[in-house]
XYZ file of C-alpha atoms in Angstrom:
487
model
C 136.040 54.977 160.436
C 136.308 58.132 158.406
C 133.338 59.100 156.290
C 133.294 59.770 152.591
C 136.510 61.675 151.830
C 136.490 64.552 149.418
C 139.397 65.660 147.320
C 141.117 68.941 147.984
C 140.622 71.150 144.891
C 144.300 72.156 145.201
C 145.368 68.538 144.849
C 143.924 67.526 141.510
C 147.200 66.312 140.053
C 147.651 63.664 142.783
C 145.211 60.741 142.489
C 144.023 59.042 145.655
C 145.922 55.882 146.627
C 143.655 52.894 146.985
C 144.256 49.423 148.356
C 145.121 46.866 145.724
C 144.670 49.403 142.925
C 140.924 49.687 143.508
C 138.841 52.019 141.449
C 137.781 55.062 143.486
C 134.597 53.868 145.139
C 133.806 55.586 148.437
C 134.128 55.012 151.304
C 137.360 53.181 150.526
C 140.407 52.829 152.692
C 142.944 55.109 151.141
C 146.611 55.371 151.749
C 149.741 56.926 150.422
C 152.294 54.671 148.810
C 155.537 53.831 150.595
C 157.076 50.661 149.208
C 153.723 48.903 149.526
C 153.387 49.795 153.218
C 150.784 51.776 155.103
C 152.225 55.223 155.412
C 155.289 54.427 157.522
C 156.570 57.873 156.579
C 153.894 59.427 158.745
C 155.153 57.462 161.730
C 158.785 58.346 161.159
C 157.892 62.015 160.832
C 154.871 62.281 163.182
C 152.355 63.164 160.500
C 148.611 62.713 160.705
C 147.226 60.059 163.109
C 144.875 58.556 160.529
C 147.538 57.853 157.912
C 146.338 54.294 157.397
C 142.828 55.428 156.465
C 143.146 58.193 153.940
C 145.660 60.254 152.033
C 146.601 63.760 153.111
C 148.751 66.253 151.292
C 151.610 68.297 152.683
C 152.064 71.991 152.287
C 155.589 73.191 151.588
C 156.418 74.073 155.189
C 155.157 70.737 156.479
C 157.263 68.864 153.949
C 160.315 70.908 154.954
C 159.814 70.125 158.647
C 159.326 66.416 158.001
C 162.394 66.288 155.761
C 164.579 67.853 158.461
C 163.125 65.609 161.175
C 163.649 62.547 158.989
C 167.396 63.281 158.890
C 168.026 63.940 162.567
C 168.860 60.859 164.642
C 171.755 59.255 166.501
C 174.131 59.981 163.625
C 174.356 63.673 164.550
C 175.670 62.729 168.001
C 178.584 60.837 166.432
C 179.660 63.662 164.115
C 182.100 65.321 166.579
C 184.130 62.085 166.655
C 183.815 61.913 162.871
C 185.397 65.389 162.727
C 188.284 64.075 164.808
C 188.728 61.234 162.307
C 188.890 63.729 159.415
C 190.553 66.810 160.924
C 189.241 70.202 162.014
C 189.555 71.593 158.464
C 188.982 68.494 156.349
C 185.991 67.393 158.410
C 183.664 70.370 157.838
C 184.677 70.646 154.165
C 184.065 66.931 153.605
C 180.732 67.067 155.419
C 179.695 70.005 153.230
C 180.637 68.040 150.098
C 178.837 64.949 151.419
C 175.686 66.967 152.043
C 175.784 68.423 148.533
C 176.324 65.028 146.875
C 173.627 63.355 149.001
C 171.142 66.099 148.106
C 172.042 65.774 144.418
C 171.435 62.009 144.551
C 168.032 62.623 146.148
C 167.165 64.988 143.294
C 168.183 62.286 140.808
C 165.893 59.753 142.496
C 162.942 62.153 142.535
C 163.471 63.109 138.877
C 163.624 59.480 137.731
C 160.569 58.519 139.779
C 158.561 61.408 138.347
C 159.564 60.391 134.827
C 158.367 56.817 135.267
C 155.161 57.943 136.986
C 154.393 60.125 133.953
C 155.438 57.478 131.427
C 153.529 54.609 133.081
C 150.607 56.731 134.314
C 151.176 55.765 137.948
C 150.354 58.042 140.891
C 153.372 57.012 142.953
C 156.613 55.094 142.625
C 158.809 54.007 145.529
C 162.577 53.488 145.503
C 162.425 49.818 144.525
C 159.904 50.405 141.725
C 161.987 53.263 140.346
C 165.150 51.159 140.201
C 163.262 48.268 138.594
C 161.771 50.480 135.871
C 165.151 52.149 135.420
C 166.675 48.775 134.590
C 163.776 48.044 132.243
C 164.638 51.258 130.367
C 168.292 50.279 130.090
C 169.771 49.638 126.602
C 171.269 46.419 127.961
C 169.175 43.320 127.246
C 170.631 41.509 130.254
C 169.635 44.343 132.601
C 166.135 44.479 131.147
C 165.713 40.733 131.654
C 166.853 40.989 135.262
C 165.074 44.242 136.114
C 163.115 42.616 138.943
C 166.399 42.287 140.818
C 166.447 46.067 141.135
C 163.599 45.988 143.643
C 165.175 43.059 145.488
C 168.529 44.815 145.794
C 166.898 47.948 147.198
C 164.862 45.838 149.643
C 168.012 44.007 150.746
C 169.898 47.209 151.479
C 166.858 48.681 153.220
C 166.731 45.646 155.506
C 170.472 45.796 156.235
C 170.385 49.555 156.812
C 167.378 49.553 159.134
C 168.644 46.538 161.100
C 171.961 48.364 161.365
C 170.156 51.414 162.755
C 168.589 49.164 165.376
C 172.024 47.789 166.353
C 173.343 51.341 166.714
C 170.386 52.212 168.935
C 171.056 49.274 171.281
C 174.728 50.218 171.704
C 173.734 53.851 172.277
C 171.135 52.879 174.878
C 173.587 50.681 176.778
C 176.471 53.185 176.772
C 174.364 56.101 177.976
C 172.401 54.196 180.615
C 175.639 52.671 181.942
C 177.175 56.114 182.356
C 174.085 57.513 184.098
C 173.955 54.592 186.549
C 177.690 54.738 187.301
C 177.568 58.480 187.950
C 174.437 58.554 190.079
C 176.302 58.675 193.416
C 178.520 61.603 192.368
C 176.040 63.619 190.327
C 175.681 67.262 191.373
C 173.463 70.204 190.577
C 176.471 72.305 189.527
C 177.187 71.797 185.819
C 180.194 74.142 185.789
C 182.251 72.838 188.696
C 185.639 71.729 187.339
C 186.582 68.423 188.906
C 187.480 64.869 187.959
C 184.929 62.189 188.763
C 185.712 58.477 188.753
C 182.456 56.657 188.223
C 181.360 53.687 190.310
C 181.982 50.428 188.409
C 178.842 48.529 187.447
C 178.059 45.633 185.138
C 179.424 45.370 181.615
C 177.644 47.363 178.895
C 176.731 44.117 177.139
C 174.600 43.204 180.130
C 172.829 46.538 179.787
C 172.038 45.568 176.191
C 170.449 42.342 177.404
C 168.509 44.355 179.994
C 166.908 46.390 177.203
C 165.984 43.297 175.169
C 162.631 42.491 176.894
C 161.461 46.100 176.457
C 162.471 46.103 172.788
C 160.614 42.822 172.231
C 157.447 44.313 173.702
C 157.834 47.405 171.515
C 158.238 45.465 168.256
C 155.225 43.309 169.127
C 153.122 46.459 168.693
C 151.722 45.954 165.196
C 149.160 48.784 165.233
C 150.352 51.791 163.263
C 148.258 54.270 165.189
C 149.917 53.145 168.428
C 153.357 53.534 166.865
C 152.572 57.129 165.879
C 152.384 57.969 169.591
C 155.929 56.631 170.045
C 157.071 58.724 167.091
C 155.686 61.941 168.587
C 157.311 61.180 171.940
C 160.662 60.433 170.266
C 160.627 63.696 168.312
C 159.872 65.795 171.393
C 162.555 64.190 173.578
C 165.231 64.394 170.868
C 164.465 68.047 170.090
C 164.736 69.069 173.741
C 167.953 67.054 174.131
C 169.612 68.615 171.070
C 168.820 72.136 172.302
C 170.424 71.430 175.690
C 173.453 69.726 174.079
C 173.993 72.683 171.740
C 173.942 75.254 174.534
C 176.452 73.096 176.422
C 179.073 72.731 173.695
C 179.156 76.438 172.777
C 180.360 77.313 176.284
C 184.073 77.393 177.088
C 185.549 76.319 173.734
C 189.354 76.078 174.247
C 192.133 77.124 171.865
C 191.824 74.845 168.773
C 195.397 75.412 167.544
C 196.532 71.980 168.766
C 193.901 70.144 166.709
C 195.111 68.672 163.375
C 193.756 70.270 160.216
C 193.809 66.940 158.372
C 193.751 63.567 160.113
C 195.241 60.233 159.066
C 193.791 58.791 155.859
C 192.982 55.513 157.645
C 190.650 57.192 160.098
C 189.132 59.280 157.297
C 187.303 56.188 156.035
C 185.618 55.980 159.447
C 184.524 59.593 158.962
C 182.991 58.636 155.623
C 180.882 55.873 157.145
C 179.572 58.059 159.959
C 178.800 60.939 157.569
C 176.874 58.712 155.146
C 175.016 57.160 158.086
C 173.955 60.636 159.202
C 172.665 61.633 155.743
C 170.806 58.377 155.169
C 167.268 59.707 154.618
C 166.883 58.963 150.941
C 164.165 56.425 151.765
C 161.716 59.135 152.886
C 162.269 61.468 149.932
C 159.816 59.878 147.481
C 156.971 59.521 150.035
C 157.419 63.197 150.934
C 157.361 64.230 147.282
C 154.276 62.100 146.775
C 152.410 63.889 149.551
C 153.155 67.435 148.386
C 150.123 69.331 147.199
C 152.251 70.855 144.464
C 155.018 68.386 143.657
C 156.693 70.907 141.351
C 157.858 72.816 144.452
C 159.450 69.784 146.054
C 162.958 70.182 144.512
C 163.217 73.611 146.164
C 161.996 72.180 149.488
C 164.485 69.317 149.187
C 167.413 71.667 148.561
C 166.409 73.971 151.413
C 165.853 71.103 153.845
C 169.171 69.423 153.080
C 170.949 72.781 153.373
C 169.515 73.202 156.880
C 170.487 69.644 157.828
C 174.026 70.056 156.452
C 174.515 73.343 158.301
C 173.252 71.749 161.527
C 175.558 68.737 161.107
C 178.620 70.898 160.420
C 177.838 73.138 163.399
C 177.312 70.365 165.953
C 180.169 68.252 164.605
C 182.686 71.093 164.529
C 181.663 72.715 167.818
C 181.601 69.362 169.586
C 185.126 68.547 168.403
C 186.379 72.039 169.291
C 184.815 71.791 172.761
C 186.141 68.366 173.760
C 189.110 67.924 171.393
C 190.820 64.533 171.442
C 188.690 63.483 174.433
C 185.558 63.348 172.272
C 183.667 60.070 172.626
C 181.582 58.005 170.194
C 178.459 59.958 171.190
C 178.735 63.531 172.385
C 176.230 62.743 175.141
C 178.988 60.690 176.811
C 181.091 63.876 177.136
C 178.450 65.946 178.890
C 179.208 67.124 182.452
C 178.234 65.003 185.432
C 175.202 66.925 186.642
C 171.490 66.231 186.753
C 170.683 68.538 183.834
C 172.850 66.611 181.394
C 171.917 63.237 182.844
C 168.322 64.216 182.093
C 169.431 64.815 178.490
C 170.782 61.270 178.302
C 167.591 59.885 179.819
C 165.483 61.862 177.345
C 167.560 60.560 174.452
C 167.282 57.012 175.817
C 163.477 57.356 175.808
C 163.540 58.852 172.302
C 165.773 56.090 170.914
C 163.650 53.383 172.540
C 160.593 54.776 170.774
C 162.450 55.216 167.475
C 163.693 51.610 167.566
C 160.177 50.287 166.966
C 159.701 52.640 164.001
C 163.007 51.735 162.330
C 162.280 48.052 162.970
C 158.963 48.365 161.133
C 160.668 48.711 157.731
C 162.509 45.345 157.607
C 159.615 43.665 159.403
C 157.157 44.757 156.691
C 159.489 43.489 153.982
C 160.197 40.082 155.541
C 157.075 39.124 157.506
C 154.373 39.403 154.776
C 156.436 37.189 152.486
C 157.013 34.617 155.240
C 153.395 34.488 156.450
C 152.126 34.065 152.885
C 153.913 30.713 152.764
C 151.992 29.154 155.696
C 148.402 28.397 156.620
C 146.362 31.272 157.995
C 146.199 29.872 161.523
C 149.986 29.881 161.698
C 150.390 33.416 160.356
C 150.216 35.265 163.706
C 152.554 32.885 165.606
C 155.040 33.061 162.728
C 154.735 36.854 162.653
C 155.571 37.134 166.362
C 158.375 34.574 166.113
C 160.050 36.481 163.262
C 159.798 39.724 165.211
C 161.367 38.049 168.237
C 164.143 36.545 166.117
C 164.900 39.840 164.360
C 165.084 41.933 167.523
C 167.236 39.253 169.161
C 169.541 39.326 166.129
C 170.052 43.090 166.450
C 170.879 42.626 170.141
C 173.376 39.832 169.407
C 175.074 41.906 166.702
C 175.286 44.877 169.070
C 176.900 42.655 171.705
C 179.423 41.374 169.165
C 180.322 44.925 168.052
C 179.712 47.052 171.169
C 181.710 50.084 170.007
C 179.293 52.798 168.954
C 181.761 54.609 166.674
C 182.551 51.447 164.697
C 178.911 50.383 164.432
C 177.993 53.821 163.045
C 180.794 53.697 160.488
C 180.187 50.072 159.538
C 176.455 50.523 158.920
C 177.042 53.746 156.986
C 179.765 52.253 154.791
C 178.231 48.825 154.282
C 174.640 49.657 153.411
C 173.836 53.373 153.544
C 176.447 54.217 150.895
C 174.698 51.907 148.418
C 171.273 53.519 148.840
C 172.497 57.119 149.103
C 175.471 57.302 146.715
C 175.950 54.248 144.502
C 172.481 53.403 143.176
C 170.987 56.862 142.303
C 173.704 57.907 139.773
C 173.556 54.500 138.090
C 169.762 54.831 138.005
C 170.059 58.134 136.151
C 172.299 56.530 133.526
C 169.973 53.554 132.926
C 166.927 55.848 132.808
C 168.169 58.475 130.364
C 170.987 56.803 128.417
C 168.781 55.570 125.583
C 167.367 59.105 125.175
C 170.791 60.652 124.956
C 172.977 61.939 127.780
C 175.869 64.365 127.707
C 179.310 62.860 128.422
C 179.686 65.285 131.317
C 176.579 63.872 133.043
C 177.741 60.301 132.511
C 181.192 61.088 133.932
C 179.615 62.907 136.897
C 177.350 59.960 137.695
C 180.196 57.495 137.311
C 182.419 59.509 139.661
C 179.727 59.692 142.352
C 179.109 55.943 142.160
C 182.856 55.263 142.277
C 183.137 57.542 145.313
C 180.352 55.639 147.018
C 181.917 52.287 146.147
C 185.387 53.309 147.369
C 183.830 54.571 150.602
C 181.869 51.328 150.852
C 185.035 49.202 150.548
C 187.439 51.359 152.558
C 184.959 52.238 155.322
C 183.877 48.637 155.790
C 187.475 47.411 155.746
C 188.693 50.024 158.230
C 185.818 49.439 160.665
C 186.371 45.680 160.597
C 190.145 46.149 160.843
C 189.697 48.331 163.936
C 187.745 45.519 165.562
C 190.248 42.827 164.581
C 193.300 44.870 165.600
C 191.899 45.470 169.075
C 193.384 43.190 171.701
C 189.909 42.296 172.865
C 187.108 44.136 171.041
C 184.550 42.916 173.565
C 186.420 44.220 176.606
C 185.322 47.420 178.289
C 186.800 49.244 181.220
C 184.646 48.995 184.314
C 184.811 52.687 185.074
C 184.613 55.944 183.240
C 186.339 59.214 184.083
C 184.522 62.535 183.845
C 186.469 65.780 183.667
C 184.146 68.726 184.185
């Protein structure tokens, strides 16, 4: 138990967060606000180990690091295939535009949240609260009367998005472990030897998914936040090391790109959209980061700088990966790495990192669903119901992954179906409902409308194309029993 906390003199504009809106009586258990949860942001970004006890502030550099880390995940590994779906010229340009629009929408969300915090004298406002108060400020009577649906809509899309992330992780785990196991008999120490390797057939990738299920169940049964922070640190280290090794691999021996199309087919472009939006889906951590800044006035600069770094990284890895492997690029660039122990270690590291990250991503929907469910039963049934819901939810993500075991389509489907709503559709509409009654320029209204329309078109077309790809396949659940490496 931490003793009597004292406030940092540099942090006078940020009141302490107390449980259940307590008055500041010390020692009190303090926390930062994140959609009513105990500092999940600190787990997703490996912040302080005592996040559930008291509130700490970020300096600018810390916030920048956490913002960049909060964006990097499995999505970056699917960007080379996304470039193939868009074209070697259209892909980087579209990803640059997507990064700019996503960053702009994050600025909108932060600006609206700050306005309502000032107006309502609240220390913090999460995404759901901001949308709810935005609807309350709307000139429409119907929207004001149904403002509480704003929070519910955001919660729904958060659940769908995070469960979708978990499905992506299961497919990724199965594909990479399957390739490592099949290649184990022909793996060499020479990562530059040019030869074709036919991998030893093993069991279907869906069986690998079932193999991971018991481990995932044990992970999600961990309900202690301090224990989860250890998994977060381990995930960040393994992913960082893996990305460094992957980057040094793809910059070697890039062939002549003249045969690659500048612009791809418009049908596959919608798949690019879904994967790109999936990769930029970090809008949920923006408000908690802003809340923890010692000087929140500097956060817009940090946000712009952080998203610029992320966009540059995405364009670099996506473009270089596509240039390196061309039309042979797979759903995850890790599946294209040479058949040697160095790159198999990369896959194993990423498998460990994704396993750890699964529990952290799972925490978000669990903390939305489980407290509501357990409040409806007697206290003695709360723990059994809690564990049963966790078991059911992790089993659901495994079943969905088995039904859609193509990593590229899962990435695109999750990005189009849910991430586009949180990242592109809702923030511009929020700006209109927040500021319309105070007077907005027609240019701003048109800009917001165009961004929301873009998000909605991507939502419809991306979802349709991903589902159509599954339906048009002769047997979407069939996988070849062997893989061919060309090194």
